[in-house]
PDB file of C-alpha atoms in Angstrom:
ATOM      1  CA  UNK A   1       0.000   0.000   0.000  1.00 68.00           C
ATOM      2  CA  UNK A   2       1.256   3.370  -1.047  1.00 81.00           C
ATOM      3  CA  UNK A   3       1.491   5.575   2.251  1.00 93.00           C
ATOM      4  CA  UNK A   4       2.512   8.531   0.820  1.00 96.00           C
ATOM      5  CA  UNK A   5       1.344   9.681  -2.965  1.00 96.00           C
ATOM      6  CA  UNK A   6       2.620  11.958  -5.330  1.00 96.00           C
ATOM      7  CA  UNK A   7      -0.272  12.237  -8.002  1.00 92.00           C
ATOM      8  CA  UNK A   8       2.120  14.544 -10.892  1.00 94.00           C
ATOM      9  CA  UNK A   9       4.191  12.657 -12.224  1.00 95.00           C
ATOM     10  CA  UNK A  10       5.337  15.969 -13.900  1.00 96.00           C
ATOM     11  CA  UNK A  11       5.004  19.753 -13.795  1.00 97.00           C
ATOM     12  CA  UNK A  12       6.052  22.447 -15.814  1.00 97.00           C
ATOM     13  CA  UNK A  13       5.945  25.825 -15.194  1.00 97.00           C
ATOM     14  CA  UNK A  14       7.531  29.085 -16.343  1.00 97.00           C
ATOM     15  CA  UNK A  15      10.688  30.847 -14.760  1.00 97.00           C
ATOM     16  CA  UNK A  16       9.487  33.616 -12.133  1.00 97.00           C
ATOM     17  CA  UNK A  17       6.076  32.221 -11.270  1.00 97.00           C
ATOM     18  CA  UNK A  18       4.996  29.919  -8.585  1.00 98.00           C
ATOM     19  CA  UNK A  19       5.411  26.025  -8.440  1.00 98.00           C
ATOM     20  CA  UNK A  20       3.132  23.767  -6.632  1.00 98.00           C
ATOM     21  CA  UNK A  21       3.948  20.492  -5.599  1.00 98.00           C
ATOM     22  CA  UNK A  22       1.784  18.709  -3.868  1.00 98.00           C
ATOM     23  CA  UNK A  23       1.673  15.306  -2.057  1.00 98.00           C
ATOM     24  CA  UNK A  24      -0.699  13.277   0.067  1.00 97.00           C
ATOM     25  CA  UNK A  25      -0.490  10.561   2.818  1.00 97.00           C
ATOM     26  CA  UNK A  26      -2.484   7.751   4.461  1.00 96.00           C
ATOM     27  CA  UNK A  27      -0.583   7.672   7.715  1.00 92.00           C
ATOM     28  CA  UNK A  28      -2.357  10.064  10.441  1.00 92.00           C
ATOM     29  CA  UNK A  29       0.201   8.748  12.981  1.00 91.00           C
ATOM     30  CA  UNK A  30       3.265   9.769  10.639  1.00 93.00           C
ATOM     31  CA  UNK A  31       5.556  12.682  12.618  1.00 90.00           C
ATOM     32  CA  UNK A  32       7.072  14.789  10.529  1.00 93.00           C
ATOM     33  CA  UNK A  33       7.147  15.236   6.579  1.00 96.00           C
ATOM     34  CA  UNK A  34      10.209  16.150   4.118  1.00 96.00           C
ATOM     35  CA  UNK A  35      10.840  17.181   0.912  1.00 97.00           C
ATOM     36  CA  UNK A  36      14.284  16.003  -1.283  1.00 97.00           C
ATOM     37  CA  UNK A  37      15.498  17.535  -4.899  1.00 97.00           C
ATOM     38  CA  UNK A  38      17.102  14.934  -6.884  1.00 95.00           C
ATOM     39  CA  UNK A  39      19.250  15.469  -9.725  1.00 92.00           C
ATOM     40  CA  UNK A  40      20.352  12.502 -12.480  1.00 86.00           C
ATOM     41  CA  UNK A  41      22.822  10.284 -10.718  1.00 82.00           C
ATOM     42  CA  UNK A  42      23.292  12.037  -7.094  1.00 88.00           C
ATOM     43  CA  UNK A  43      21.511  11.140  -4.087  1.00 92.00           C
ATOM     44  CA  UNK A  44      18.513  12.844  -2.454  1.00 94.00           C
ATOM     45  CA  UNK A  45      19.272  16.321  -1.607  1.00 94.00           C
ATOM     46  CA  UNK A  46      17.140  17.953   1.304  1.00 93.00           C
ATOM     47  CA  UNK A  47      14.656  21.134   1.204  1.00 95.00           C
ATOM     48  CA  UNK A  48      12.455  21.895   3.623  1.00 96.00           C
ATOM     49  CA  UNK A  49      10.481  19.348   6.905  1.00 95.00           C
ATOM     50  CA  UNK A  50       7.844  20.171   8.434  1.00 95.00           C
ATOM     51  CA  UNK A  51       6.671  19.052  12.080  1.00 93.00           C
ATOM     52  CA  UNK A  52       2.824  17.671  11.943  1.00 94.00           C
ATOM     53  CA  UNK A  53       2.047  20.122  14.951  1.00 94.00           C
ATOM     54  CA  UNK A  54       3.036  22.946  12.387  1.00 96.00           C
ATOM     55  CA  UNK A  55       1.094  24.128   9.618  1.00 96.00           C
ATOM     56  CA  UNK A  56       3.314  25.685   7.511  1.00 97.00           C
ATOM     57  CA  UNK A  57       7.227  26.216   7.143  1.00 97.00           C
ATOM     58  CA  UNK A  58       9.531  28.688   5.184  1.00 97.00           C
ATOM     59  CA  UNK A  59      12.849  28.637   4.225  1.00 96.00           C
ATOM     60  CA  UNK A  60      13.958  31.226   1.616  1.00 97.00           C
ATOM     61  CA  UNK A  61      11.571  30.437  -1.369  1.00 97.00           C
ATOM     62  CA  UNK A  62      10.565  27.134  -0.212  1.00 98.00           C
ATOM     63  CA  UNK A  63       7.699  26.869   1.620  1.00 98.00           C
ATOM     64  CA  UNK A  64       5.873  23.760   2.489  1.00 98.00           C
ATOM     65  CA  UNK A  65       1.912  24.089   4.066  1.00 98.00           C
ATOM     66  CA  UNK A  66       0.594  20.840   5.946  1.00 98.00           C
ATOM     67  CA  UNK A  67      -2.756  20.101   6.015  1.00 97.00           C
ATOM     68  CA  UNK A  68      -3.416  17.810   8.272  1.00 95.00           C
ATOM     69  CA  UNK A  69      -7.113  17.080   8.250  1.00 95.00           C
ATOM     70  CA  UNK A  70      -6.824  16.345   5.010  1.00 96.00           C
ATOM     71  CA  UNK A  71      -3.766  14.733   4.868  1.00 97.00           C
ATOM     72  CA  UNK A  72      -2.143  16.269   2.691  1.00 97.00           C
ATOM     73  CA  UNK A  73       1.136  18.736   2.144  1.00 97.00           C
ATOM     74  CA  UNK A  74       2.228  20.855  -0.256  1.00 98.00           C
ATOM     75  CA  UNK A  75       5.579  22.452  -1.549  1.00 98.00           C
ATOM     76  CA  UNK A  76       5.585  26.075  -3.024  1.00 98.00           C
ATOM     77  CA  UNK A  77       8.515  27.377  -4.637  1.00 98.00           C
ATOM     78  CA  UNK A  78       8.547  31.280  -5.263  1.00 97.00           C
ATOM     79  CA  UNK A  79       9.991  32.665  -7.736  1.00 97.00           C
ATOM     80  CA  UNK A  80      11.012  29.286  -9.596  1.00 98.00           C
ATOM     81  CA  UNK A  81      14.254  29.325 -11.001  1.00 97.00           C
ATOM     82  CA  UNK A  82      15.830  27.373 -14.195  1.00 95.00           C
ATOM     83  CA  UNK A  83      18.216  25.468 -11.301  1.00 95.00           C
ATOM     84  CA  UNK A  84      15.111  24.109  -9.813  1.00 97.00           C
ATOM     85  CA  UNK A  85      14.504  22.144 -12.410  1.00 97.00           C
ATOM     86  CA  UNK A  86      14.713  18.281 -10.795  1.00 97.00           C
ATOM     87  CA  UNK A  87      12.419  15.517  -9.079  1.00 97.00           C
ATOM     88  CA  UNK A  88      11.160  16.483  -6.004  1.00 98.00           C
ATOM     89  CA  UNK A  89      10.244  13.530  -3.587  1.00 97.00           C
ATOM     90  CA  UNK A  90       8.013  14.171  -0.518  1.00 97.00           C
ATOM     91  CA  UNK A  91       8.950  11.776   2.694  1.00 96.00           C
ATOM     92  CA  UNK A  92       6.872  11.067   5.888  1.00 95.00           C
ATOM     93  CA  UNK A  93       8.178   9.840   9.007  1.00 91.00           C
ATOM     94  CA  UNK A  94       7.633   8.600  12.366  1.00 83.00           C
ATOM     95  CA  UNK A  95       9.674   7.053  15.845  1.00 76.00           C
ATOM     96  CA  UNK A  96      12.239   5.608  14.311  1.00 67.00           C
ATOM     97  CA  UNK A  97      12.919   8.200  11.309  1.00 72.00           C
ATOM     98  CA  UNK A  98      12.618   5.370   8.811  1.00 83.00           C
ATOM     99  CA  UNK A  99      11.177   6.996   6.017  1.00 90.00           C
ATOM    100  CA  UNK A 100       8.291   6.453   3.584  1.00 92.00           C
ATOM    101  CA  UNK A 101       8.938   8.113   0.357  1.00 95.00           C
ATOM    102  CA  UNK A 102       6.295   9.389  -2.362  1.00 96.00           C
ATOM    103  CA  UNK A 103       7.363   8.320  -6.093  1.00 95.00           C
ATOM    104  CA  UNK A 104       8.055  11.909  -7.069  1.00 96.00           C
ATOM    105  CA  UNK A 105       7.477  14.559  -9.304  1.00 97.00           C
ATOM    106  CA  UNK A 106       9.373  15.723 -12.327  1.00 97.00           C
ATOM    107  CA  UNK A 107       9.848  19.429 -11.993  1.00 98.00           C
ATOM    108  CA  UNK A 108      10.424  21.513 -15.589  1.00 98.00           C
ATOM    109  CA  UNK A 109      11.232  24.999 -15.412  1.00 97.00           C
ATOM    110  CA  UNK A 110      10.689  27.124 -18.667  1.00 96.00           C
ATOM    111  CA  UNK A 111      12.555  30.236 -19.206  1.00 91.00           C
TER     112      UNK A 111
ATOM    113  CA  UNK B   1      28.240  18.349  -0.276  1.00 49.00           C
ATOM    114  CA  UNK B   2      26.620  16.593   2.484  1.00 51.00           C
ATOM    115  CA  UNK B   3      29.960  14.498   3.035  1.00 86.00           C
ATOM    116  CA  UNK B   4      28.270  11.130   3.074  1.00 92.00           C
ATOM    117  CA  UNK B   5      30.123   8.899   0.221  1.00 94.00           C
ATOM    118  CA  UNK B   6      29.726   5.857  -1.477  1.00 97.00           C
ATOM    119  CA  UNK B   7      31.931   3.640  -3.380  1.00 97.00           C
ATOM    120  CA  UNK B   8      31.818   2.389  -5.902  1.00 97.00           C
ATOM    121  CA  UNK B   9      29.293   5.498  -7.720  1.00 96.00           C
ATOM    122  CA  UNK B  10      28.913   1.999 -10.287  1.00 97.00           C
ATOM    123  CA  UNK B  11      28.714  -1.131 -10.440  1.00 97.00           C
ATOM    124  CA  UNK B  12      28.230  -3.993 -13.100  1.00 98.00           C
ATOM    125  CA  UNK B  13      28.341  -7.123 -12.836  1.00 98.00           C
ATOM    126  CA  UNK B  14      26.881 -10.982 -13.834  1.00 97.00           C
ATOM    127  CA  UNK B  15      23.821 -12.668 -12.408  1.00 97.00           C
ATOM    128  CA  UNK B  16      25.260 -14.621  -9.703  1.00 97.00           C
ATOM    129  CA  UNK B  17      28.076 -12.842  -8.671  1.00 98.00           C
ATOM    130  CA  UNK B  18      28.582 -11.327  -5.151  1.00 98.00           C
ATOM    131  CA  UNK B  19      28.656  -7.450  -4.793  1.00 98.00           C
ATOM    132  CA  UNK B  20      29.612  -5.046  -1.786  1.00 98.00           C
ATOM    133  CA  UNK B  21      29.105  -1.346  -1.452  1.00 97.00           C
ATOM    134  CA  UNK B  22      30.818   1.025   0.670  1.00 97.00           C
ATOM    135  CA  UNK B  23      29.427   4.083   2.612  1.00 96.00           C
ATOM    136  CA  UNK B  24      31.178   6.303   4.632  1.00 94.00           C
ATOM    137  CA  UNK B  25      29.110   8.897   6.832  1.00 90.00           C
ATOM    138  CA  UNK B  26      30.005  12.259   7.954  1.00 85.00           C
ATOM    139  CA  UNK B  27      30.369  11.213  11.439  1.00 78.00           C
ATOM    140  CA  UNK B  28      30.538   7.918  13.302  1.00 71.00           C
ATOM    141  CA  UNK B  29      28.008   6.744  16.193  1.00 59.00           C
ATOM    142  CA  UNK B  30      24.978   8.204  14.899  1.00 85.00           C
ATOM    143  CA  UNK B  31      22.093   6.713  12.374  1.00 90.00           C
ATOM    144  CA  UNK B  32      22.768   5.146   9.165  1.00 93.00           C
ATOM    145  CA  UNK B  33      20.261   3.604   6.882  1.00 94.00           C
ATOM    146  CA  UNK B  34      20.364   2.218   3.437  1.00 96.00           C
ATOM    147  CA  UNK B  35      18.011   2.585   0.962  1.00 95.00           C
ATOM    148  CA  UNK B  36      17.126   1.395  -2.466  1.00 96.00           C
ATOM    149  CA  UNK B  37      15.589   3.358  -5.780  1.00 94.00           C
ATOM    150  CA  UNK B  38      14.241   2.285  -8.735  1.00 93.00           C
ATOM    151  CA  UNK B  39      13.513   3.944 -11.856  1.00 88.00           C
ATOM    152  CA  UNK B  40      10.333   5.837 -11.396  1.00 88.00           C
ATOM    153  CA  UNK B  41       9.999   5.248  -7.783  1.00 92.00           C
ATOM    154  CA  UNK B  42      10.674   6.699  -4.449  1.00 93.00           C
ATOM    155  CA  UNK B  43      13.854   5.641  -2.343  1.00 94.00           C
ATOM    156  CA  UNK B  44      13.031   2.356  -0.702  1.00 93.00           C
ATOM    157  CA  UNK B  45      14.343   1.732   3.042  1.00 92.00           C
ATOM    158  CA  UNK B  46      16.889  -1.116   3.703  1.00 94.00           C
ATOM    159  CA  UNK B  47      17.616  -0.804   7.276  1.00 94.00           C
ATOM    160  CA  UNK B  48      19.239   0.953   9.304  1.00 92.00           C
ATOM    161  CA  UNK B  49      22.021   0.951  12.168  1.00 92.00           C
ATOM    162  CA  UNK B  50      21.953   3.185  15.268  1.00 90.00           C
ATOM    163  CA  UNK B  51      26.139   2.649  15.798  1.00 89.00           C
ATOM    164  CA  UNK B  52      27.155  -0.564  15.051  1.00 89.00           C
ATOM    165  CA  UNK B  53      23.332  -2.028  15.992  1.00 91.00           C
ATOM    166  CA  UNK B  54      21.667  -2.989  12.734  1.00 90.00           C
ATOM    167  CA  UNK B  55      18.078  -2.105  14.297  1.00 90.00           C
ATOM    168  CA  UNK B  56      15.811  -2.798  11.629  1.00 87.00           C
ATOM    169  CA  UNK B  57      15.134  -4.509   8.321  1.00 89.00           C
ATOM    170  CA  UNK B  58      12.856  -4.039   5.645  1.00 89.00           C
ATOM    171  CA  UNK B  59      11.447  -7.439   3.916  1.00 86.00           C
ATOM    172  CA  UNK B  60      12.652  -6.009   0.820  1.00 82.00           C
ATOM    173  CA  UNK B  61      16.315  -7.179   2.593  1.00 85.00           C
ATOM    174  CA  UNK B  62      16.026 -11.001   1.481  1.00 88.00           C
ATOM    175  CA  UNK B  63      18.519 -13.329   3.451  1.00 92.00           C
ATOM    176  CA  UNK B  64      20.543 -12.428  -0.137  1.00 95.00           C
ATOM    177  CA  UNK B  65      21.215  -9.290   1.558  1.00 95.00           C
ATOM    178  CA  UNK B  66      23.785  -8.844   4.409  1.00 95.00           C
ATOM    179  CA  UNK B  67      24.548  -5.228   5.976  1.00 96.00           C
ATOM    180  CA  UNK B  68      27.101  -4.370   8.320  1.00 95.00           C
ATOM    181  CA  UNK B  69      28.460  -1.633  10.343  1.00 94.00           C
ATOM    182  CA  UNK B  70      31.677  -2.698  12.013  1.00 89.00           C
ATOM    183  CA  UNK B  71      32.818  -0.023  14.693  1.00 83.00           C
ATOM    184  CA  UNK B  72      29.874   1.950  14.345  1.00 81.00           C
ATOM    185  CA  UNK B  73      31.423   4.311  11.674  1.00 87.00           C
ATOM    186  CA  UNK B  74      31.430   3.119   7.485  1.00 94.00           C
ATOM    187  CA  UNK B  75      29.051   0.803   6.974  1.00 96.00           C
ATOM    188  CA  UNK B  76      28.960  -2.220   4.255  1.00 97.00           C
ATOM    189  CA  UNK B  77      26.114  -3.594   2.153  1.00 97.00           C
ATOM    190  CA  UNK B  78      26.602  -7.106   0.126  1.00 97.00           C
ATOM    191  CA  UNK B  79      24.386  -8.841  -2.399  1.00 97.00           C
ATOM    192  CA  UNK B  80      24.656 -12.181  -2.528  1.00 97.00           C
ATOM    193  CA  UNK B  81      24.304 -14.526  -6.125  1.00 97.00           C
ATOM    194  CA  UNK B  82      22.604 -10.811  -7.464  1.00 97.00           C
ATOM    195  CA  UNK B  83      19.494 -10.878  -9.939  1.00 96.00           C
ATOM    196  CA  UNK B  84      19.197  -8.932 -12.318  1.00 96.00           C
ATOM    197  CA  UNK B  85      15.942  -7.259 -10.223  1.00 95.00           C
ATOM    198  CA  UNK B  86      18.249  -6.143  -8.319  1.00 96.00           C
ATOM    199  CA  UNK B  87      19.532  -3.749 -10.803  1.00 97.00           C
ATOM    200  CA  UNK B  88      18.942  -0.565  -8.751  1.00 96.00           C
ATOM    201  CA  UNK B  89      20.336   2.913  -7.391  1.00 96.00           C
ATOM    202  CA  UNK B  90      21.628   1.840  -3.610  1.00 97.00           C
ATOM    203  CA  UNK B  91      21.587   5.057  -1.551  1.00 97.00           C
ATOM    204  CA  UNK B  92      23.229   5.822   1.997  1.00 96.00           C
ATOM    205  CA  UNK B  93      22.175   8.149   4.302  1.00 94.00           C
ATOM    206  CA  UNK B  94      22.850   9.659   7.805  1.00 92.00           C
ATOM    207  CA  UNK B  95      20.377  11.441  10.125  1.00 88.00           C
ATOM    208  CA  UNK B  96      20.643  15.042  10.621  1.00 83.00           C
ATOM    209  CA  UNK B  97      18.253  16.839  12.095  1.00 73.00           C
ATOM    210  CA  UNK B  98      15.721  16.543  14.716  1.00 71.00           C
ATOM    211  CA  UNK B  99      12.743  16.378  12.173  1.00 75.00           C
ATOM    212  CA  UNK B 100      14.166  13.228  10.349  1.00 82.00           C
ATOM    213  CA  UNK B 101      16.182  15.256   8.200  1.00 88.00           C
ATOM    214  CA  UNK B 102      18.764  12.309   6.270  1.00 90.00           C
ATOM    215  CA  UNK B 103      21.925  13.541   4.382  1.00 90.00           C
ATOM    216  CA  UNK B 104      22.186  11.208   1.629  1.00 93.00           C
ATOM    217  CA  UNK B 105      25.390   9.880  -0.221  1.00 95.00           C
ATOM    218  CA  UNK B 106      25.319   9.954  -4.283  1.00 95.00           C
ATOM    219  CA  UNK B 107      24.934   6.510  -4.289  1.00 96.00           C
ATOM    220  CA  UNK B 108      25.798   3.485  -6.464  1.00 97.00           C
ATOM    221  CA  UNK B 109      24.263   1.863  -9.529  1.00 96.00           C
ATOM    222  CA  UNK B 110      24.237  -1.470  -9.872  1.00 97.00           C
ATOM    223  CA  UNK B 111      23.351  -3.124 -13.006  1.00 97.00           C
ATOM    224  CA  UNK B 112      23.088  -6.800 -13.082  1.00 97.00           C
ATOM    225  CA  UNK B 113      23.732  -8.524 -16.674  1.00 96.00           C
TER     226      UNK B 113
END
């Protein structure tokens, strides 16, 4: 069973505007949630996490809301850049930070 | 550069042979978990060591599988008489943060012929 779901398999938006990511989960008893950028042939590299007694997070342009109620968490990135072009892969977690990853989503930024 | 490396960054081989991957984490005495990705698909845990204490194992780690962590610092990963389903990116990773965070290695690629 697929605890945590990343619908978009793609997304492509133009350089300067906003991208949504968005991902959803099964798990109410997960503890925290993550977001990685991945590149071609390197690891995972991480964004943003947000604690699920938070609602939202910020770091720089990355943003990530939670939505607990109905399970689900998103990633905005503001202004998207021609770098941020890569898959982005949303994680849950609980106890024993062994994490459940979503399958990701392709992320295409147009100049 | 998160610091965590792997070795090889590829690997082929021949159905049936015996394979072992290397990571090295930032620091020793901490987490360490391996995980696997396939094309398509999100990273896949392994299991994971807390030091030298291999703590947990997925059932995606058949008895082909042996990971160990000698010391509590690098930390090995063997495939046994490898399938070629096991043709797969093998990623390391060390916990960071408080939230969960993970610093992953670049991992290796194994393709099985």
């Amino acid at each position: 069973d697929q605890q945590v779901k990343q619908n978009s398999p793609s997304l492509s938006v133009q350089e300067g505007r906003i991208s949504i990511l968005n991902c959803d989960y099964t798990n109410s008893m997960f503890d925290y949630f993550l977001w990685y950028k991945k590149y071609p042939a390197e690891g995972p590299t991480f964004l943003i996490s947000i604690s699920s007694i938070k609602d939202k997070n910020e770091d720089g342009r990355f943003t990530v809301f939670l939505n607990k109620s109905a399970k689900h968490l998103s990633l905005h990135i503001v202004p998207s850049q021609p770098g941020d072009s890569a898959v982005y892969f949303c994680a849950a977690g609980e106890g024993n930070y062994q994490l459940i990853w979503g399958a990701g989503t392709k992320l295409i930024i147009k100049p | 550069d998160t610091g965590v490396s792997q070795d090889p960054r590829h690997k082929i081989t021949k159905r049936g042979q015996n394979v072992t991957f290397r990571c090295d984490p930032i620091s020793e005495h901490n987490r360490l978990y391996w995980y696997r990705q396939t094309l398509g698909q999100g990273p896949e845990f392994l299991t994971y060591f807390q030091n030298e204490a291999q703590l947990e194992k997925s059932r995606l780690l058949s008895d082909r599988f042996s990971a160990e962590r000698p010391k509590g610092s690098f930390s090995t990963l063997e495939i046994q008489r490898t399938e070629q389903g096991d043709s797969a990116m093998y990623l390391c990773a060390q916990l960071a943060g408080g939230n969960g965070e993970q610093f992953f290695g670049p991992g290796t690629r194994l393709t099985v012929l």
